[in-house]
Coordinates of C-alpha atoms in Angstrom, one line a residue:
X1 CA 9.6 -13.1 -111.5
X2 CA 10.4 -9.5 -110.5
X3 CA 10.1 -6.2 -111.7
X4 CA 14.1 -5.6 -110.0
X5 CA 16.6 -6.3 -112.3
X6 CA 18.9 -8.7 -111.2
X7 CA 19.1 -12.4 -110.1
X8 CA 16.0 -14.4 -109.3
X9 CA 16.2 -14.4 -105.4
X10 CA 16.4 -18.4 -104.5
X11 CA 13.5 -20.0 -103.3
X12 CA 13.3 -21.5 -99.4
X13 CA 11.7 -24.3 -98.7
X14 CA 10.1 -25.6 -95.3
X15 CA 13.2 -27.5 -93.5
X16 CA 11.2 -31.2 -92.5
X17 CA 10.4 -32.1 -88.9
X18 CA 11.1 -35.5 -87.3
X19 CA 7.6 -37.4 -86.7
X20 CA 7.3 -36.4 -82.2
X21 CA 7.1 -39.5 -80.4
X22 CA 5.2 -40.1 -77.0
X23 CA 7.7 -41.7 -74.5
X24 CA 6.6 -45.1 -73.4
X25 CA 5.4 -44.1 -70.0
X26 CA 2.9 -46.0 -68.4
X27 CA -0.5 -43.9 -67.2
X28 CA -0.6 -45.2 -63.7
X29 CA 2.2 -46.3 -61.3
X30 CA -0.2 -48.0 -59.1
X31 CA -0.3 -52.0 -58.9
X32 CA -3.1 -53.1 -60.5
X33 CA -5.0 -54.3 -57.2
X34 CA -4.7 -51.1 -56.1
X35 CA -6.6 -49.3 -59.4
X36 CA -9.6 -51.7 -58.8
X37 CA -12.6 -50.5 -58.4
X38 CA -14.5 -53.0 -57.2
X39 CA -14.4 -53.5 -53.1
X40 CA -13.6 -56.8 -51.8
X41 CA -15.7 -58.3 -49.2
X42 CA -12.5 -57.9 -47.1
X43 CA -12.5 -54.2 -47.8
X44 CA -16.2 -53.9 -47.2
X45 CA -16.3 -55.5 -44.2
X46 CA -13.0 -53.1 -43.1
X47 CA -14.9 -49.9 -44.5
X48 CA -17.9 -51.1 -42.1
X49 CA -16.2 -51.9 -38.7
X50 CA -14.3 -48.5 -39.3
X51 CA -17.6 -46.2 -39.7
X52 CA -19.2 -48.6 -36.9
X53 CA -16.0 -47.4 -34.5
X54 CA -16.2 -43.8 -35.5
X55 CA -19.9 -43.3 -34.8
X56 CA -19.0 -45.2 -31.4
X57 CA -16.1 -43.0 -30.7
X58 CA -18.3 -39.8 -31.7
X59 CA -21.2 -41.2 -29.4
X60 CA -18.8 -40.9 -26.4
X61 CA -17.4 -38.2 -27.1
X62 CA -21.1 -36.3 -26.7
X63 CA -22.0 -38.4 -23.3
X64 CA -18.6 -37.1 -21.6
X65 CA -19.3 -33.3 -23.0
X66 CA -22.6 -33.8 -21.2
X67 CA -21.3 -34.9 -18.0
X68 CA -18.5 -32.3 -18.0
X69 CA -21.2 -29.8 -18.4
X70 CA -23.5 -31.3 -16.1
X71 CA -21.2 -32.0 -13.5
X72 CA -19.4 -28.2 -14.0
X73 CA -23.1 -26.7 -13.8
X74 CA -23.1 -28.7 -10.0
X75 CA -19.9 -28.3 -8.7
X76 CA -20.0 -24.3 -9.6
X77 CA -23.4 -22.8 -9.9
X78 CA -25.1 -25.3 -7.7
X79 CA -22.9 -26.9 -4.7
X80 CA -26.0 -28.0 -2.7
X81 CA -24.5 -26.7 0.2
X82 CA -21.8 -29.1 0.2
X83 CA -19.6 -26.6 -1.1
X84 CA -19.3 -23.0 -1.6
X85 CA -19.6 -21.9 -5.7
X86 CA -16.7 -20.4 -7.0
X87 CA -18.0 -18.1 -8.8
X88 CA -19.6 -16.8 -5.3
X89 CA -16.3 -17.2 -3.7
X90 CA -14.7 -14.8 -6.0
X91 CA -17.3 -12.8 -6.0
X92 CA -16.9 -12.7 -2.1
X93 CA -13.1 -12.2 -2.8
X94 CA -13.8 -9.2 -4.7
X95 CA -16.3 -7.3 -1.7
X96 CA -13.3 -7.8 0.4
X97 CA -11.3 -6.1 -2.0
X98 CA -13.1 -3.3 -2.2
X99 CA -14.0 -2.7 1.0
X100 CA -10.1 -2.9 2.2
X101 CA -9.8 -0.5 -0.4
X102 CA -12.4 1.9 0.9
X103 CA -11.1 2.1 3.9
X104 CA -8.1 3.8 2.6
X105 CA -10.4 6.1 0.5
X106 CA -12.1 7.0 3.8
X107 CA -8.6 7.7 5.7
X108 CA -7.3 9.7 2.9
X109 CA -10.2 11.8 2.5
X110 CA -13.4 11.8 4.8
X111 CA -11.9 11.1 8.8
X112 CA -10.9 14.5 8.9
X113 CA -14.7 15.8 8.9
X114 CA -16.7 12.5 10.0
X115 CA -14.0 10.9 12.0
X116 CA -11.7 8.3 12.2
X117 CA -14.3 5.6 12.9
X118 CA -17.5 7.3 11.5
X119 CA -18.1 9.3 15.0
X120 CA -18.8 12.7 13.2
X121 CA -16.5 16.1 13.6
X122 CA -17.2 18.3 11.5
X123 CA -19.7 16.2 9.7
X124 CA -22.5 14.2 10.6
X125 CA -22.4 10.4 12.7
X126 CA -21.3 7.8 10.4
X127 CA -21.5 4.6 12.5
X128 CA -24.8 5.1 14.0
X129 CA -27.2 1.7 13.1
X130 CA -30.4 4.0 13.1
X131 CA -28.8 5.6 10.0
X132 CA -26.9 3.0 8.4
X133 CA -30.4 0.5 8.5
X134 CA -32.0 2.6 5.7
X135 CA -30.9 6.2 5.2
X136 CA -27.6 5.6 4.3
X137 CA -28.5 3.8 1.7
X138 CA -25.8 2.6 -1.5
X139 CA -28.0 5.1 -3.8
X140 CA -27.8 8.0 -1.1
X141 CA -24.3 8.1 -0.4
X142 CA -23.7 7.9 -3.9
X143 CA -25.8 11.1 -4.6
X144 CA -24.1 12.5 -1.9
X145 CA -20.6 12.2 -3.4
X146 CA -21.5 13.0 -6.8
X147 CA -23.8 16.1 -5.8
X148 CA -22.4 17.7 -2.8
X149 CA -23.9 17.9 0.7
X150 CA -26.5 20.4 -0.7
X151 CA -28.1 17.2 -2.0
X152 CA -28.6 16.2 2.0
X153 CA -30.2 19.6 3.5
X154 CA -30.5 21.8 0.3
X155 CA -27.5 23.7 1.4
X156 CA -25.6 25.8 -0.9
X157 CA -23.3 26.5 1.6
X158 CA -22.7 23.1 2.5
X159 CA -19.0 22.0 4.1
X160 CA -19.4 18.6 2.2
X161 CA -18.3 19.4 -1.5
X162 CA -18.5 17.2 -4.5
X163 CA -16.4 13.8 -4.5
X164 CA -17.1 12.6 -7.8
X165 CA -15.0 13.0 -11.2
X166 CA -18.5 13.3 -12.6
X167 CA -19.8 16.4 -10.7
X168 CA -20.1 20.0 -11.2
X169 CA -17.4 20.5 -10.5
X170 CA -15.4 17.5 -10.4
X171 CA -14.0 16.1 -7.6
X172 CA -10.7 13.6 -7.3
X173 CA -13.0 10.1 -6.9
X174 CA -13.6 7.9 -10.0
X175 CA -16.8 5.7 -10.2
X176 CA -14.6 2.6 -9.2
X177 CA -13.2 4.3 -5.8
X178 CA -16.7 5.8 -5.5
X179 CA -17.9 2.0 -5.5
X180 CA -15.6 1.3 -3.1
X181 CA -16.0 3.8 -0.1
X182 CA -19.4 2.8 -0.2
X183 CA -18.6 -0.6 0.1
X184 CA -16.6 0.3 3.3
X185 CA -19.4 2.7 4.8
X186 CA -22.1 -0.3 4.3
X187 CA -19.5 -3.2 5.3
X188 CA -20.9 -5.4 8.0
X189 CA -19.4 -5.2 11.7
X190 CA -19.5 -9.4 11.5
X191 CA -16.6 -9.5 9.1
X192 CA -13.1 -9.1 9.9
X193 CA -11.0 -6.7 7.2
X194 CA -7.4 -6.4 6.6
X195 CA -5.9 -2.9 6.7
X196 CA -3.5 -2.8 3.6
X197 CA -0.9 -0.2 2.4
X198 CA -2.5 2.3 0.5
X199 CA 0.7 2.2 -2.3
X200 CA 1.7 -1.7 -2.2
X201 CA -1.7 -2.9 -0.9
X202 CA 0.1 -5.1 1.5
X203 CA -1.2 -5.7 5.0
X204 CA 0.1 -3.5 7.5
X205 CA 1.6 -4.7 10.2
X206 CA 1.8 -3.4 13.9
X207 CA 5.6 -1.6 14.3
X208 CA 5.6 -3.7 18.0
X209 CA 3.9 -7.0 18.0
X210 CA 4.6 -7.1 13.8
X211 CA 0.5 -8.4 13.7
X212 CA -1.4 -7.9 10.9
X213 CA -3.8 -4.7 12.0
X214 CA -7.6 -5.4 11.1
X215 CA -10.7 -3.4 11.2
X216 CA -14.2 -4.3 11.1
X217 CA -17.2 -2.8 9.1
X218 CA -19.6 -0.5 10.6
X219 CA -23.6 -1.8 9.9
X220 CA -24.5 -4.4 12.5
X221 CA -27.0 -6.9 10.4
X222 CA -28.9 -7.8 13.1
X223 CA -30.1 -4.2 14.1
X224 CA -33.8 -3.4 13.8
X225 CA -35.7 -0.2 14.7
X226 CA -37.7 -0.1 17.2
X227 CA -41.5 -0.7 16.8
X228 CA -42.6 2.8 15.8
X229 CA -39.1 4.5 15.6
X230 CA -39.4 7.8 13.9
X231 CA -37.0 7.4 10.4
X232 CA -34.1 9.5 10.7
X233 CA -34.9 12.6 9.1
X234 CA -33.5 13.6 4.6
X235 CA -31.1 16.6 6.7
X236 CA -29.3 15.2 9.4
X237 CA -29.4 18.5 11.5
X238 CA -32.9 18.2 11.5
X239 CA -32.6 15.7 14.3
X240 CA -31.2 18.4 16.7
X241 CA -33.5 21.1 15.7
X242 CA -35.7 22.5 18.3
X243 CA -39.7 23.0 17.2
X244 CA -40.8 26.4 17.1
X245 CA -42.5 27.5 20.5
X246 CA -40.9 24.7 22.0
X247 CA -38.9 24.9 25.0
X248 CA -35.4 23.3 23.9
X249 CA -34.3 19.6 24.6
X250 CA -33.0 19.6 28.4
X251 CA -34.5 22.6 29.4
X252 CA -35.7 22.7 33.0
X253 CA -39.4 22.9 30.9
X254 CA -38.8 20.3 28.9
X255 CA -37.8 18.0 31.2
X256 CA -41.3 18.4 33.4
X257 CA -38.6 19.9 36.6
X258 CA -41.5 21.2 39.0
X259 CA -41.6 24.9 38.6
X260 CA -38.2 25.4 36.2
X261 CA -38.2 28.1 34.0
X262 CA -38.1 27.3 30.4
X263 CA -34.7 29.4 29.8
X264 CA -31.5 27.1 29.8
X265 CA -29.6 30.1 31.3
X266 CA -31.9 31.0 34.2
X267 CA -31.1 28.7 37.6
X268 CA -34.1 28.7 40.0
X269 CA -31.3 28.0 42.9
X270 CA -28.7 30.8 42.9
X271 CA -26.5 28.5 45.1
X272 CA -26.9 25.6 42.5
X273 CA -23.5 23.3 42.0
X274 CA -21.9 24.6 38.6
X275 CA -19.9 21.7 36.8
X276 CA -18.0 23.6 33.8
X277 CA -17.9 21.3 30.3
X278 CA -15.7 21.9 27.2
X279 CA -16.3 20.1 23.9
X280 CA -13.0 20.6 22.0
X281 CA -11.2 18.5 19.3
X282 CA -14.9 15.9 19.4
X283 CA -13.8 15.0 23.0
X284 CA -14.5 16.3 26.0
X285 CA -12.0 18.3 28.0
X286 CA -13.5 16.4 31.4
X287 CA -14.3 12.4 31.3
X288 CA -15.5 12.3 35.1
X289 CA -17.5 14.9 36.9
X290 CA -19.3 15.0 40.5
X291 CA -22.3 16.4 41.9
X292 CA -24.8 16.2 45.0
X293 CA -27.1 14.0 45.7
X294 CA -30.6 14.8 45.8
X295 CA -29.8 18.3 44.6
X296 CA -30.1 20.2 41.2
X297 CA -27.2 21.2 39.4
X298 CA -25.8 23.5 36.6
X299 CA -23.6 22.3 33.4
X300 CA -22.0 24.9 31.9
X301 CA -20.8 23.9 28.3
X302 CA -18.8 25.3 26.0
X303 CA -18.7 23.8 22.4
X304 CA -15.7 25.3 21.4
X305 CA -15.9 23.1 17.7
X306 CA -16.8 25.6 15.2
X307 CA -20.2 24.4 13.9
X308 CA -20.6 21.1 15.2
X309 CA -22.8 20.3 16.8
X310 CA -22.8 18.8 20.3
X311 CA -24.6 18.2 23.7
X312 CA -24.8 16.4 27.1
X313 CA -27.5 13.4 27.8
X314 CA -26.9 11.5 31.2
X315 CA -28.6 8.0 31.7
X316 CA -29.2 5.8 34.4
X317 CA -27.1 2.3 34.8
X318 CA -29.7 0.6 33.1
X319 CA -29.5 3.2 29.7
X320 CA -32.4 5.3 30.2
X321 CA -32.2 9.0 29.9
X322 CA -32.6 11.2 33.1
X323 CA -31.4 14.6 31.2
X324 CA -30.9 15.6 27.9
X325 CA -29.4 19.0 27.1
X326 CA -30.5 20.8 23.6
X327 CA -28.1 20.2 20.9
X328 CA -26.6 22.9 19.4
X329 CA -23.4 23.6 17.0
X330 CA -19.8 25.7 18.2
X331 CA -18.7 28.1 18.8
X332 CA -21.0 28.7 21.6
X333 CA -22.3 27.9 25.6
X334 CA -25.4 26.7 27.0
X335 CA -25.7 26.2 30.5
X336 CA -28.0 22.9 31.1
X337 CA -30.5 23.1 34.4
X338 CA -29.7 19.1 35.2
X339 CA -33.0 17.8 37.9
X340 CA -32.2 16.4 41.3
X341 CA -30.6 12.3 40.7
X342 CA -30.3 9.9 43.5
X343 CA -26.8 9.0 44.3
X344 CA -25.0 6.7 42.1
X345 CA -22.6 7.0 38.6
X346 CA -24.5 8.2 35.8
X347 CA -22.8 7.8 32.5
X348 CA -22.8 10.9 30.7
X349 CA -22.3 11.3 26.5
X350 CA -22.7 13.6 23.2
X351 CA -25.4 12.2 22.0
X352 CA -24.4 13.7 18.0
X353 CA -20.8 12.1 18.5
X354 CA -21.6 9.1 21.7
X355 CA -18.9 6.9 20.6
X356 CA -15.9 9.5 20.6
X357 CA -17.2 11.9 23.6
X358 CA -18.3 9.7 26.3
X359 CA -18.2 10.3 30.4
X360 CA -18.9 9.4 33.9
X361 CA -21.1 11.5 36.3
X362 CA -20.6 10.7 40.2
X363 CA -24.2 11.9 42.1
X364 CA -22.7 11.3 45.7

């Protein structure tokens, strides 16, 4: 009942479900020989030959890894001479590289002041084996062009500035192209090199004969000082520098001439031969010269290279020195008191630059 007047509301009753059947769908689709689970000997005897070939298969799968490796480990690290390793061939490949590369480095930047071929200018000899055995050493140079030539003499003043990105201040070389110049300056003179474009890197070719221009490096690997060589002095100019109280290198006193004087300008024969000498440009103005026989003579040179440093040495035919005039830098004139030679051709050179500024003497 309800308190509402009006109608009793009609009653609802739940509206009856159909029972839910489960389709007749079978719980496995397999065959019934398939849902065993039981092995038949068949099956057991397959499962067996099928592990027995996979350990078989795994087995030679390790023995050819090891021979790979073994025989890889032969053929590249250790060739037994039969056979050069590659990884030392491309290694090899690489020097070549960067010394080809140097030399572009050294054309671009350092020929004007040490010359084209090492010869010295205004800087120091290059090419010379007495440096190149030990003081020009990788580490050395390397200071060098990251310091500045005051690392060589203590110099503050020094011509040679710093090369190096890395320096104080820095220069226009990275530590790659550093790598490389030196590679060039220590390249052996055994080895042929390919001179390559400096913007293609493609070999250059002679405008006439259309060859393939080549250089070669400058250390000679067979050199070896003499027994009880003096090392070539830390400061290069050291090995031109006269000792205190010393009569100078060429002198008339130095060379022993009986009763010279010890000063380069004084003659002791006022009718002496004068042969005149100019050092200009690291080459001399004269490459043949003529003087008597049996008579002392008078070179007058003039360096005329601001402050290089240059001089005359004359030998004998057989290399050994007969005078050597003191070494000093431009602009400036010396004039050497040369002793009495016998007749015959003496060759005459610089000994700071001998490779660019050579000559011939004619005693007659």
């Amino acid at each position: 009942m309800s308190d509402t007047p009006g109608p009793e509301p009609e009653e609802r009753l739940p509206v009856p479900r159909p029972p839910a059947e489960v389709a007749p769908v079978e719980r496995f689709t397999s065959p019934p020989s398939v849902r065993a689970v039981e092995l038949t000997p068949e099956r057991a005897a397959q499962v067996v030959r099928q592990s027995s070939n996979a350990r078989w298969v795994g087995f030679l799968g390790v023995v050819v890894v090891i021979l790979f490796i073994a025989i890889y480990w032969f053929y590249e690290l250790a060739p037994l001479g039969f056979t050069e390793a590659r990884l030392d061939t491309e290694a090899a490949a690489q020097q070549v590289t960067s010394v080809e590369r140097g030399y572009n480095l050294y054309e671009a930047n350092c020929a004007r002041c040490h010359g084209a071929n090492g010869e010295g200018g205004i800087g120091p000899t290059l090419n010379r084996q007495d440096k190149l055995f030990a003081h020009l050493s990788e580490d050395y140079i390397n200071n060098v062009l990251v310091v500045g030539g005051r690392y060589v003499c203590g110099n503050p003043n020094s011509l040679m500035p710093v090369w190096s990105n890395e320096g104080h201040p820095p220069g226009p070389l990275n530590y790659i192209q550093i790598e490389d110049l030196i590679a060039f300056i220590r390249a052996p003179s055994t080895q042929t090199y390919t001179k390559r474009d400096a913007d293609l890197f493609e070999p250059r070719r002679d405008p006439i004969t259309g060859e393939t221009q080549t250089f070669k490096g400058w250390v000679d690997p067979a050199y070896k000082p003499a027994p009880g060589a003096t090392p070539y002095p830390a400061c290069w100019s050291d090995e031109f520098a006269t000792p205190s109280g010393a009569a100078p290198s060429g002198s008339p006193a130095a060379s022993g001439a009986p009763g010279a004087s010890a000063s380069p300008a004084a003659s002791s024969d006022a009718n002496a031969t004068v042969l005149k000498l100019v050092a200009s440009g690291i080459k001399f103005d004269q490459t043949a010269l003529t003087a008597p026989a049996d008579k002392a003579f008078v070179i007058d040179f003039d360096n005329q290279d601001p402050s290089t440093p240059h001089n005359v040495e004359i030998k004998d035919s057989a290399g050994a020195v007969k005078f050597a005039g003191e070494t000093f830098p431009g602009v400036a004139t010396r004039q050497y008191q040369v002793p009495a030679l016998a007749a015959g051709s003496y060759p005459f050179i610089c000994t700071v630059h001998p490779t660019a500024m050579t000559g011939t003497l004619t005693v007659q």
